[in-house]
């Protein structure tokens, strides 16, 4: 009788130990299902590259396990289901059938679902990294059953689970990370504003940032640089002034104010006798990112916006050499006469105005005379109605759209006071 009692007692404790292990194992599988599957590959890659040193180690351990998400999901669910199904079998030998069901449901609900999922939802990264070797072993054990199911899920649902944010979602995410949102973010107001402006810049066109021609200061090419006009140019405070011919909608070039320093107002030199630089002409529906890239090339920091709808920038994915094409023809004397001063940004494989890439920037090698408008005594052209200027856009206008704030120079401050 003593031996039989000892055997029963040993069997009782063995069953209790197995029940405890099954509950803990089921809880671990349930917690890992929530903890690991809630971590997307994008989140893990971000943590592995730019997280804290501890998060980098954890993400590096978890990434190889989570890459095949459907296989991991099937493995965890199979192990969880197996442990929960085995639990009533061992409880049935200790208590009655209804007692085994009641106890198993209580244990699984409390210790196998609620507590593990609560803990893993908060510390899923650390727990997942700690048990990653165990999960690898379970994947190989359940591979004959889990792999076919995972392949079926890949076929039906697809195997891509990279949850990338759309542009609007990124903007909202950046706003929530600002310190003004009150959620513990560390981004300042200026940082969130600039990031949001950069995200919105691709949706904006030239017409959204241009200065209308009615508000633009421009001078007639036939005007004289007398004291009154020179004073007006200085009062405006611009570094570049557009030049038009006959009508303000016919912008043919620009002058640099610094080139007027050597001119005496009493000489009343005509505007057409000073250096007039060519000015690009762009359509109103041109994206701001495109014109910003062109401004960076150094051709010009000012462009004329025209209402022509068929003027399209021809781009290529991997074409780096761009130049400005000026339609021109030679006069009888051999000089160049501009017949159509519309400048188009085009791509050429063998351009003279190419740049050389360096480790610290781009250096342009081009003829300075190529950007000067050759007038001489030739009659200036008139543009078609569909090529009339409707506004002016400068690099400052694009930067203001990027910063989403006005940039005030010294002249602006004086006018506001």
mmCIF file with all atom_site columns, N, CA, C and O in Angstrom, residues 260-305:
data_model
loop_
_atom_site.group_PDB
_atom_site.id
_atom_site.type_symbol
_atom_site.label_atom_id
_atom_site.label_alt_id
_atom_site.label_comp_id
_atom_site.label_asym_id
_atom_site.label_entity_id
_atom_site.label_seq_id
_atom_site.pdbx_PDB_ins_code
_atom_site.Cartn_x
_atom_site.Cartn_y
_atom_site.Cartn_z
_atom_site.occupancy
_atom_site.B_iso_or_equiv
_atom_site.pdbx_formal_charge
_atom_site.auth_seq_id
_atom_site.auth_comp_id
_atom_site.auth_asym_id
_atom_site.auth_atom_id
_atom_site.pdbx_PDB_model_num
ATOM 1   N N  . UNK A 1 260 ? 25.186 96.875  -62.029 1.00 0.00 ? 260 UNK A N  1
ATOM 2   C CA . UNK A 1 260 ? 24.871 98.287  -62.232 1.00 0.00 ? 260 UNK A CA 1
ATOM 3   C C  . UNK A 1 260 ? 25.702 99.199  -61.339 1.00 0.00 ? 260 UNK A C  1
ATOM 4   O O  . UNK A 1 260 ? 25.534 100.425 -61.379 1.00 0.00 ? 260 UNK A O  1
ATOM 5   N N  . UNK A 1 261 ? 26.567 98.612  -60.514 1.00 0.00 ? 261 UNK A N  1
ATOM 6   C CA . UNK A 1 261 ? 27.344 99.417  -59.579 1.00 0.00 ? 261 UNK A CA 1
ATOM 7   C C  . UNK A 1 261 ? 28.293 100.372 -60.300 1.00 0.00 ? 261 UNK A C  1
ATOM 8   O O  . UNK A 1 261 ? 28.594 101.461 -59.809 1.00 0.00 ? 261 UNK A O  1
ATOM 9   N N  . UNK A 1 262 ? 28.775 99.968  -61.441 1.00 0.00 ? 262 UNK A N  1
ATOM 10  C CA . UNK A 1 262 ? 29.747 100.801 -62.174 1.00 0.00 ? 262 UNK A CA 1
ATOM 11  C C  . UNK A 1 262 ? 29.095 101.807 -63.105 1.00 0.00 ? 262 UNK A C  1
ATOM 12  O O  . UNK A 1 262 ? 29.796 102.538 -63.810 1.00 0.00 ? 262 UNK A O  1
ATOM 13  N N  . UNK A 1 263 ? 27.770 101.845 -63.122 1.00 0.00 ? 263 UNK A N  1
ATOM 14  C CA . UNK A 1 263 ? 27.053 102.754 -64.025 1.00 0.00 ? 263 UNK A CA 1
ATOM 15  C C  . UNK A 1 263 ? 26.684 104.027 -63.276 1.00 0.00 ? 263 UNK A C  1
ATOM 16  O O  . UNK A 1 263 ? 26.106 103.980 -62.178 1.00 0.00 ? 263 UNK A O  1
ATOM 17  N N  . UNK A 1 264 ? 26.982 105.165 -63.881 1.00 0.00 ? 264 UNK A N  1
ATOM 18  C CA . UNK A 1 264 ? 26.632 106.450 -63.273 1.00 0.00 ? 264 UNK A CA 1
ATOM 19  C C  . UNK A 1 264 ? 25.243 106.862 -63.767 1.00 0.00 ? 264 UNK A C  1
ATOM 20  O O  . UNK A 1 264 ? 24.961 106.821 -64.964 1.00 0.00 ? 264 UNK A O  1
ATOM 21  N N  . UNK A 1 265 ? 24.350 107.257 -62.853 1.00 0.00 ? 265 UNK A N  1
ATOM 22  C CA . UNK A 1 265 ? 22.981 107.605 -63.286 1.00 0.00 ? 265 UNK A CA 1
ATOM 23  C C  . UNK A 1 265 ? 22.935 108.751 -64.276 1.00 0.00 ? 265 UNK A C  1
ATOM 24  O O  . UNK A 1 265 ? 22.021 108.798 -65.122 1.00 0.00 ? 265 UNK A O  1
ATOM 25  N N  . UNK A 1 266 ? 23.870 109.683 -64.194 1.00 0.00 ? 266 UNK A N  1
ATOM 26  C CA . UNK A 1 266 ? 23.834 110.838 -65.102 1.00 0.00 ? 266 UNK A CA 1
ATOM 27  C C  . UNK A 1 266 ? 24.117 110.445 -66.546 1.00 0.00 ? 266 UNK A C  1
ATOM 28  O O  . UNK A 1 266 ? 23.755 111.185 -67.477 1.00 0.00 ? 266 UNK A O  1
ATOM 29  N N  . UNK A 1 267 ? 24.733 109.285 -66.762 1.00 0.00 ? 267 UNK A N  1
ATOM 30  C CA . UNK A 1 267 ? 25.013 108.839 -68.129 1.00 0.00 ? 267 UNK A CA 1
ATOM 31  C C  . UNK A 1 267 ? 23.759 108.363 -68.849 1.00 0.00 ? 267 UNK A C  1
ATOM 32  O O  . UNK A 1 267 ? 23.725 108.337 -70.084 1.00 0.00 ? 267 UNK A O  1
ATOM 33  N N  . UNK A 1 268 ? 22.731 107.968 -68.070 1.00 0.00 ? 268 UNK A N  1
ATOM 34  C CA . UNK A 1 268 ? 21.456 107.508 -68.633 1.00 0.00 ? 268 UNK A CA 1
ATOM 35  C C  . UNK A 1 268 ? 21.678 106.452 -69.722 1.00 0.00 ? 268 UNK A C  1
ATOM 36  O O  . UNK A 1 268 ? 21.206 106.563 -70.854 1.00 0.00 ? 268 UNK A O  1
ATOM 37  N N  . UNK A 1 269 ? 22.405 105.440 -69.352 1.00 0.00 ? 269 UNK A N  1
ATOM 38  C CA . UNK A 1 269 ? 22.683 104.342 -70.290 1.00 0.00 ? 269 UNK A CA 1
ATOM 39  C C  . UNK A 1 269 ? 21.417 103.514 -70.501 1.00 0.00 ? 269 UNK A C  1
ATOM 40  O O  . UNK A 1 269 ? 20.724 103.164 -69.538 1.00 0.00 ? 269 UNK A O  1
ATOM 41  N N  . UNK A 1 270 ? 21.069 103.169 -71.735 1.00 0.00 ? 270 UNK A N  1
ATOM 42  C CA . UNK A 1 270 ? 19.898 102.309 -71.972 1.00 0.00 ? 270 UNK A CA 1
ATOM 43  C C  . UNK A 1 270 ? 20.086 100.928 -71.352 1.00 0.00 ? 270 UNK A C  1
ATOM 44  O O  . UNK A 1 270 ? 21.203 100.411 -71.262 1.00 0.00 ? 270 UNK A O  1
ATOM 45  N N  . UNK A 1 271 ? 18.981 100.346 -70.948 1.00 0.00 ? 271 UNK A N  1
ATOM 46  C CA . UNK A 1 271 ? 19.033 99.025  -70.312 1.00 0.00 ? 271 UNK A CA 1
ATOM 47  C C  . UNK A 1 271 ? 19.600 97.984  -71.272 1.00 0.00 ? 271 UNK A C  1
ATOM 48  O O  . UNK A 1 271 ? 20.325 97.072  -70.867 1.00 0.00 ? 271 UNK A O  1
ATOM 49  N N  . UNK A 1 272 ? 19.292 98.144  -72.562 1.00 0.00 ? 272 UNK A N  1
ATOM 50  C CA . UNK A 1 272 ? 19.743 97.137  -73.520 1.00 0.00 ? 272 UNK A CA 1
ATOM 51  C C  . UNK A 1 272 ? 21.254 97.165  -73.735 1.00 0.00 ? 272 UNK A C  1
ATOM 52  O O  . UNK A 1 272 ? 21.813 96.242  -74.337 1.00 0.00 ? 272 UNK A O  1
ATOM 53  N N  . UNK A 1 273 ? 21.927 98.198  -73.234 1.00 0.00 ? 273 UNK A N  1
ATOM 54  C CA . UNK A 1 273 ? 23.373 98.277  -73.380 1.00 0.00 ? 273 UNK A CA 1
ATOM 55  C C  . UNK A 1 273 ? 24.129 97.601  -72.245 1.00 0.00 ? 273 UNK A C  1
ATOM 56  O O  . UNK A 1 273 ? 25.345 97.449  -72.331 1.00 0.00 ? 273 UNK A O  1
ATOM 57  N N  . UNK A 1 274 ? 23.421 97.244  -71.186 1.00 0.00 ? 274 UNK A N  1
ATOM 58  C CA . UNK A 1 274 ? 24.084 96.537  -70.090 1.00 0.00 ? 274 UNK A CA 1
ATOM 59  C C  . UNK A 1 274 ? 23.942 95.036  -70.320 1.00 0.00 ? 274 UNK A C  1
ATOM 60  O O  . UNK A 1 274 ? 23.227 94.575  -71.229 1.00 0.00 ? 274 UNK A O  1
ATOM 61  N N  . UNK A 1 275 ? 24.636 94.277  -69.510 1.00 0.00 ? 275 UNK A N  1
ATOM 62  C CA . UNK A 1 275 ? 24.594 92.816  -69.641 1.00 0.00 ? 275 UNK A CA 1
ATOM 63  C C  . UNK A 1 275 ? 23.231 92.285  -69.203 1.00 0.00 ? 275 UNK A C  1
ATOM 64  O O  . UNK A 1 275 ? 22.836 92.442  -68.050 1.00 0.00 ? 275 UNK A O  1
ATOM 65  N N  . UNK A 1 276 ? 22.529 91.686  -70.140 1.00 0.00 ? 276 UNK A N  1
ATOM 66  C CA . UNK A 1 276 ? 21.224 91.075  -69.863 1.00 0.00 ? 276 UNK A CA 1
ATOM 67  C C  . UNK A 1 276 ? 21.394 89.562  -69.974 1.00 0.00 ? 276 UNK A C  1
ATOM 68  O O  . UNK A 1 276 ? 21.807 89.044  -71.016 1.00 0.00 ? 276 UNK A O  1
ATOM 69  N N  . UNK A 1 277 ? 21.082 88.902  -68.920 1.00 0.00 ? 277 UNK A N  1
ATOM 70  C CA . UNK A 1 277 ? 21.251 87.447  -68.875 1.00 0.00 ? 277 UNK A CA 1
ATOM 71  C C  . UNK A 1 277 ? 19.964 86.755  -69.299 1.00 0.00 ? 277 UNK A C  1
ATOM 72  O O  . UNK A 1 277 ? 18.853 87.275  -69.098 1.00 0.00 ? 277 UNK A O  1
ATOM 73  N N  . UNK A 1 278 ? 20.134 85.602  -69.884 1.00 0.00 ? 278 UNK A N  1
ATOM 74  C CA . UNK A 1 278 ? 18.982 84.810  -70.308 1.00 0.00 ? 278 UNK A CA 1
ATOM 75  C C  . UNK A 1 278 ? 18.238 84.279  -69.084 1.00 0.00 ? 278 UNK A C  1
ATOM 76  O O  . UNK A 1 278 ? 18.826 84.033  -68.041 1.00 0.00 ? 278 UNK A O  1
ATOM 77  N N  . UNK A 1 279 ? 16.952 84.116  -69.238 1.00 0.00 ? 279 UNK A N  1
ATOM 78  C CA . UNK A 1 279 ? 16.124 83.656  -68.132 1.00 0.00 ? 279 UNK A CA 1
ATOM 79  C C  . UNK A 1 279 ? 15.321 82.441  -68.573 1.00 0.00 ? 279 UNK A C  1
ATOM 80  O O  . UNK A 1 279 ? 14.748 82.436  -69.665 1.00 0.00 ? 279 UNK A O  1
ATOM 81  N N  . UNK A 1 280 ? 15.299 81.404  -67.790 1.00 0.00 ? 280 UNK A N  1
ATOM 82  C CA . UNK A 1 280 ? 14.528 80.202  -68.169 1.00 0.00 ? 280 UNK A CA 1
ATOM 83  C C  . UNK A 1 280 ? 13.034 80.485  -68.159 1.00 0.00 ? 280 UNK A C  1
ATOM 84  O O  . UNK A 1 280 ? 12.555 81.335  -67.413 1.00 0.00 ? 280 UNK A O  1
ATOM 85  N N  . UNK A 1 281 ? 12.325 79.761  -68.982 1.00 0.00 ? 281 UNK A N  1
ATOM 86  C CA . UNK A 1 281 ? 10.868 79.855  -69.046 1.00 0.00 ? 281 UNK A CA 1
ATOM 87  C C  . UNK A 1 281 ? 10.308 78.465  -68.755 1.00 0.00 ? 281 UNK A C  1
ATOM 88  O O  . UNK A 1 281 ? 10.670 77.498  -69.422 1.00 0.00 ? 281 UNK A O  1
ATOM 89  N N  . UNK A 1 282 ? 9.422  78.386  -67.785 1.00 0.00 ? 282 UNK A N  1
ATOM 90  C CA . UNK A 1 282 ? 8.895  77.092  -67.338 1.00 0.00 ? 282 UNK A CA 1
ATOM 91  C C  . UNK A 1 282 ? 7.378  77.151  -67.315 1.00 0.00 ? 282 UNK A C  1
ATOM 92  O O  . UNK A 1 282 ? 6.787  78.226  -67.152 1.00 0.00 ? 282 UNK A O  1
ATOM 93  N N  . UNK A 1 283 ? 6.722  76.014  -67.483 1.00 0.00 ? 283 UNK A N  1
ATOM 94  C CA . UNK A 1 283 ? 5.254  75.991  -67.422 1.00 0.00 ? 283 UNK A CA 1
ATOM 95  C C  . UNK A 1 283 ? 4.767  76.060  -65.984 1.00 0.00 ? 283 UNK A C  1
ATOM 96  O O  . UNK A 1 283 ? 5.481  75.722  -65.045 1.00 0.00 ? 283 UNK A O  1
ATOM 97  N N  . UNK A 1 284 ? 3.526  76.495  -65.815 1.00 0.00 ? 284 UNK A N  1
ATOM 98  C CA . UNK A 1 284 ? 2.969  76.625  -64.479 1.00 0.00 ? 284 UNK A CA 1
ATOM 99  C C  . UNK A 1 284 ? 2.721  75.310  -63.782 1.00 0.00 ? 284 UNK A C  1
ATOM 100 O O  . UNK A 1 284 ? 2.623  75.263  -62.555 1.00 0.00 ? 284 UNK A O  1
ATOM 101 N N  . UNK A 1 285 ? 2.597  74.221  -64.550 1.00 0.00 ? 285 UNK A N  1
ATOM 102 C CA . UNK A 1 285 ? 2.326  72.926  -63.931 1.00 0.00 ? 285 UNK A CA 1
ATOM 103 C C  . UNK A 1 285 ? 3.599  72.128  -63.664 1.00 0.00 ? 285 UNK A C  1
ATOM 104 O O  . UNK A 1 285 ? 3.538  70.929  -63.383 1.00 0.00 ? 285 UNK A O  1
ATOM 105 N N  . UNK A 1 286 ? 4.743  72.767  -63.713 1.00 0.00 ? 286 UNK A N  1
ATOM 106 C CA . UNK A 1 286 ? 6.005  72.085  -63.424 1.00 0.00 ? 286 UNK A CA 1
ATOM 107 C C  . UNK A 1 286 ? 6.120  71.847  -61.913 1.00 0.00 ? 286 UNK A C  1
ATOM 108 O O  . UNK A 1 286 ? 5.881  72.752  -61.119 1.00 0.00 ? 286 UNK A O  1
ATOM 109 N N  . UNK A 1 287 ? 6.473  70.630  -61.474 1.00 0.00 ? 287 UNK A N  1
ATOM 110 C CA . UNK A 1 287 ? 6.608  70.366  -60.033 1.00 0.00 ? 287 UNK A CA 1
ATOM 111 C C  . UNK A 1 287 ? 7.716  71.209  -59.411 1.00 0.00 ? 287 UNK A C  1
ATOM 112 O O  . UNK A 1 287 ? 8.732  71.498  -60.049 1.00 0.00 ? 287 UNK A O  1
ATOM 113 N N  . UNK A 1 288 ? 7.524  71.601  -58.170 1.00 0.00 ? 288 UNK A N  1
ATOM 114 C CA . UNK A 1 288 ? 8.512  72.440  -57.495 1.00 0.00 ? 288 UNK A CA 1
ATOM 115 C C  . UNK A 1 288 ? 9.822  71.715  -57.277 1.00 0.00 ? 288 UNK A C  1
ATOM 116 O O  . UNK A 1 288 ? 10.887 72.334  -57.287 1.00 0.00 ? 288 UNK A O  1
ATOM 117 N N  . UNK A 1 289 ? 9.775  70.402  -57.054 1.00 0.00 ? 289 UNK A N  1
ATOM 118 C CA . UNK A 1 289 ? 11.012 69.650  -56.872 1.00 0.00 ? 289 UNK A CA 1
ATOM 119 C C  . UNK A 1 289 ? 11.864 69.709  -58.138 1.00 0.00 ? 289 UNK A C  1
ATOM 120 O O  . UNK A 1 289 ? 13.097 69.790  -58.064 1.00 0.00 ? 289 UNK A O  1
ATOM 121 N N  . UNK A 1 290 ? 11.222 69.683  -59.301 1.00 0.00 ? 290 UNK A N  1
ATOM 122 C CA . UNK A 1 290 ? 11.972 69.724  -60.556 1.00 0.00 ? 290 UNK A CA 1
ATOM 123 C C  . UNK A 1 290 ? 12.668 71.062  -60.744 1.00 0.00 ? 290 UNK A C  1
ATOM 124 O O  . UNK A 1 290 ? 13.846 71.118  -61.116 1.00 0.00 ? 290 UNK A O  1
ATOM 125 N N  . UNK A 1 291 ? 11.945 72.131  -60.475 1.00 0.00 ? 291 UNK A N  1
ATOM 126 C CA . UNK A 1 291 ? 12.581 73.436  -60.665 1.00 0.00 ? 291 UNK A CA 1
ATOM 127 C C  . UNK A 1 291 ? 13.617 73.702  -59.577 1.00 0.00 ? 291 UNK A C  1
ATOM 128 O O  . UNK A 1 291 ? 14.615 74.389  -59.809 1.00 0.00 ? 291 UNK A O  1
ATOM 129 N N  . UNK A 1 292 ? 13.426 73.136  -58.380 1.00 0.00 ? 292 UNK A N  1
ATOM 130 C CA . UNK A 1 292 ? 14.452 73.271  -57.338 1.00 0.00 ? 292 UNK A CA 1
ATOM 131 C C  . UNK A 1 292 ? 15.733 72.573  -57.758 1.00 0.00 ? 292 UNK A C  1
ATOM 132 O O  . UNK A 1 292 ? 16.839 73.096  -57.557 1.00 0.00 ? 292 UNK A O  1
ATOM 133 N N  . UNK A 1 293 ? 15.602 71.407  -58.365 1.00 0.00 ? 293 UNK A N  1
ATOM 134 C CA . UNK A 1 293 ? 16.793 70.698  -58.856 1.00 0.00 ? 293 UNK A CA 1
ATOM 135 C C  . UNK A 1 293 ? 17.502 71.496  -59.937 1.00 0.00 ? 293 UNK A C  1
ATOM 136 O O  . UNK A 1 293 ? 18.738 71.504  -60.012 1.00 0.00 ? 293 UNK A O  1
ATOM 137 N N  . UNK A 1 294 ? 16.737 72.180  -60.776 1.00 0.00 ? 294 UNK A N  1
ATOM 138 C CA . UNK A 1 294 ? 17.357 72.971  -61.830 1.00 0.00 ? 294 UNK A CA 1
ATOM 139 C C  . UNK A 1 294 ? 18.013 74.230  -61.269 1.00 0.00 ? 294 UNK A C  1
ATOM 140 O O  . UNK A 1 294 ? 19.068 74.644  -61.737 1.00 0.00 ? 294 UNK A O  1
ATOM 141 N N  . UNK A 1 295 ? 17.388 74.846  -60.269 1.00 0.00 ? 295 UNK A N  1
ATOM 142 C CA . UNK A 1 295 ? 18.011 75.986  -59.621 1.00 0.00 ? 295 UNK A CA 1
ATOM 143 C C  . UNK A 1 295 ? 19.349 75.592  -58.988 1.00 0.00 ? 295 UNK A C  1
ATOM 144 O O  . UNK A 1 295 ? 20.296 76.383  -58.975 1.00 0.00 ? 295 UNK A O  1
ATOM 145 N N  . UNK A 1 296 ? 19.429 74.387  -58.484 1.00 0.00 ? 296 UNK A N  1
ATOM 146 C CA . UNK A 1 296 ? 20.665 73.922  -57.858 1.00 0.00 ? 296 UNK A CA 1
ATOM 147 C C  . UNK A 1 296 ? 21.797 73.760  -58.863 1.00 0.00 ? 296 UNK A C  1
ATOM 148 O O  . UNK A 1 296 ? 22.965 73.812  -58.489 1.00 0.00 ? 296 UNK A O  1
ATOM 149 N N  . UNK A 1 297 ? 21.459 73.570  -60.121 1.00 0.00 ? 297 UNK A N  1
ATOM 150 C CA . UNK A 1 297 ? 22.483 73.382  -61.136 1.00 0.00 ? 297 UNK A CA 1
ATOM 151 C C  . UNK A 1 297 ? 23.266 74.661  -61.412 1.00 0.00 ? 297 UNK A C  1
ATOM 152 O O  . UNK A 1 297 ? 24.347 74.620  -61.966 1.00 0.00 ? 297 UNK A O  1
ATOM 153 N N  . UNK A 1 298 ? 22.705 75.818  -61.060 1.00 0.00 ? 298 UNK A N  1
ATOM 154 C CA . UNK A 1 298 ? 23.427 77.063  -61.240 1.00 0.00 ? 298 UNK A CA 1
ATOM 155 C C  . UNK A 1 298 ? 23.117 77.791  -62.527 1.00 0.00 ? 298 UNK A C  1
ATOM 156 O O  . UNK A 1 298 ? 23.747 78.805  -62.826 1.00 0.00 ? 298 UNK A O  1
ATOM 157 N N  . UNK A 1 299 ? 22.173 77.306  -63.335 1.00 0.00 ? 299 UNK A N  1
ATOM 158 C CA . UNK A 1 299 ? 21.826 78.013  -64.564 1.00 0.00 ? 299 UNK A CA 1
ATOM 159 C C  . UNK A 1 299 ? 21.221 79.380  -64.251 1.00 0.00 ? 299 UNK A C  1
ATOM 160 O O  . UNK A 1 299 ? 21.568 80.381  -64.852 1.00 0.00 ? 299 UNK A O  1
ATOM 161 N N  . UNK A 1 300 ? 20.295 79.386  -63.319 1.00 0.00 ? 300 UNK A N  1
ATOM 162 C CA . UNK A 1 300 ? 19.628 80.621  -62.931 1.00 0.00 ? 300 UNK A CA 1
ATOM 163 C C  . UNK A 1 300 ? 18.886 80.372  -61.635 1.00 0.00 ? 300 UNK A C  1
ATOM 164 O O  . UNK A 1 300 ? 18.505 79.235  -61.340 1.00 0.00 ? 300 UNK A O  1
ATOM 165 N N  . UNK A 1 301 ? 18.725 81.431  -60.854 1.00 0.00 ? 301 UNK A N  1
ATOM 166 C CA . UNK A 1 301 ? 17.927 81.341  -59.630 1.00 0.00 ? 301 UNK A CA 1
ATOM 167 C C  . UNK A 1 301 ? 16.597 82.042  -59.792 1.00 0.00 ? 301 UNK A C  1
ATOM 168 O O  . UNK A 1 301 ? 15.895 82.281  -58.816 1.00 0.00 ? 301 UNK A O  1
ATOM 169 N N  . UNK A 1 302 ? 16.250 82.359  -61.031 1.00 0.00 ? 302 UNK A N  1
ATOM 170 C CA . UNK A 1 302 ? 14.971 82.988  -61.346 1.00 0.00 ? 302 UNK A CA 1
ATOM 171 C C  . UNK A 1 302 ? 14.474 82.427  -62.663 1.00 0.00 ? 302 UNK A C  1
ATOM 172 O O  . UNK A 1 302 ? 15.262 82.140  -63.572 1.00 0.00 ? 302 UNK A O  1
ATOM 173 N N  . UNK A 1 303 ? 13.169 82.228  -62.766 1.00 0.00 ? 303 UNK A N  1
ATOM 174 C CA . UNK A 1 303 ? 12.582 81.702  -63.991 1.00 0.00 ? 303 UNK A CA 1
ATOM 175 C C  . UNK A 1 303 ? 11.252 82.393  -64.245 1.00 0.00 ? 303 UNK A C  1
ATOM 176 O O  . UNK A 1 303 ? 10.579 82.855  -63.311 1.00 0.00 ? 303 UNK A O  1
ATOM 177 N N  . UNK A 1 304 ? 10.884 82.455  -65.518 1.00 0.00 ? 304 UNK A N  1
ATOM 178 C CA . UNK A 1 304 ? 9.606  83.029  -65.927 1.00 0.00 ? 304 UNK A CA 1
ATOM 179 C C  . UNK A 1 304 ? 8.583  81.912  -66.057 1.00 0.00 ? 304 UNK A C  1
ATOM 180 O O  . UNK A 1 304 ? 8.863  80.881  -66.677 1.00 0.00 ? 304 UNK A O  1
ATOM 181 N N  . UNK A 1 305 ? 7.428  82.109  -65.478 1.00 0.00 ? 305 UNK A N  1
ATOM 182 C CA . UNK A 1 305 ? 6.343  81.131  -65.565 1.00 0.00 ? 305 UNK A CA 1
ATOM 183 C C  . UNK A 1 305 ? 5.430  81.559  -66.694 1.00 0.00 ? 305 UNK A C  1
ATOM 184 O O  . UNK A 1 305 ? 4.938  82.693  -66.725 1.00 0.00 ? 305 UNK A O  1
#
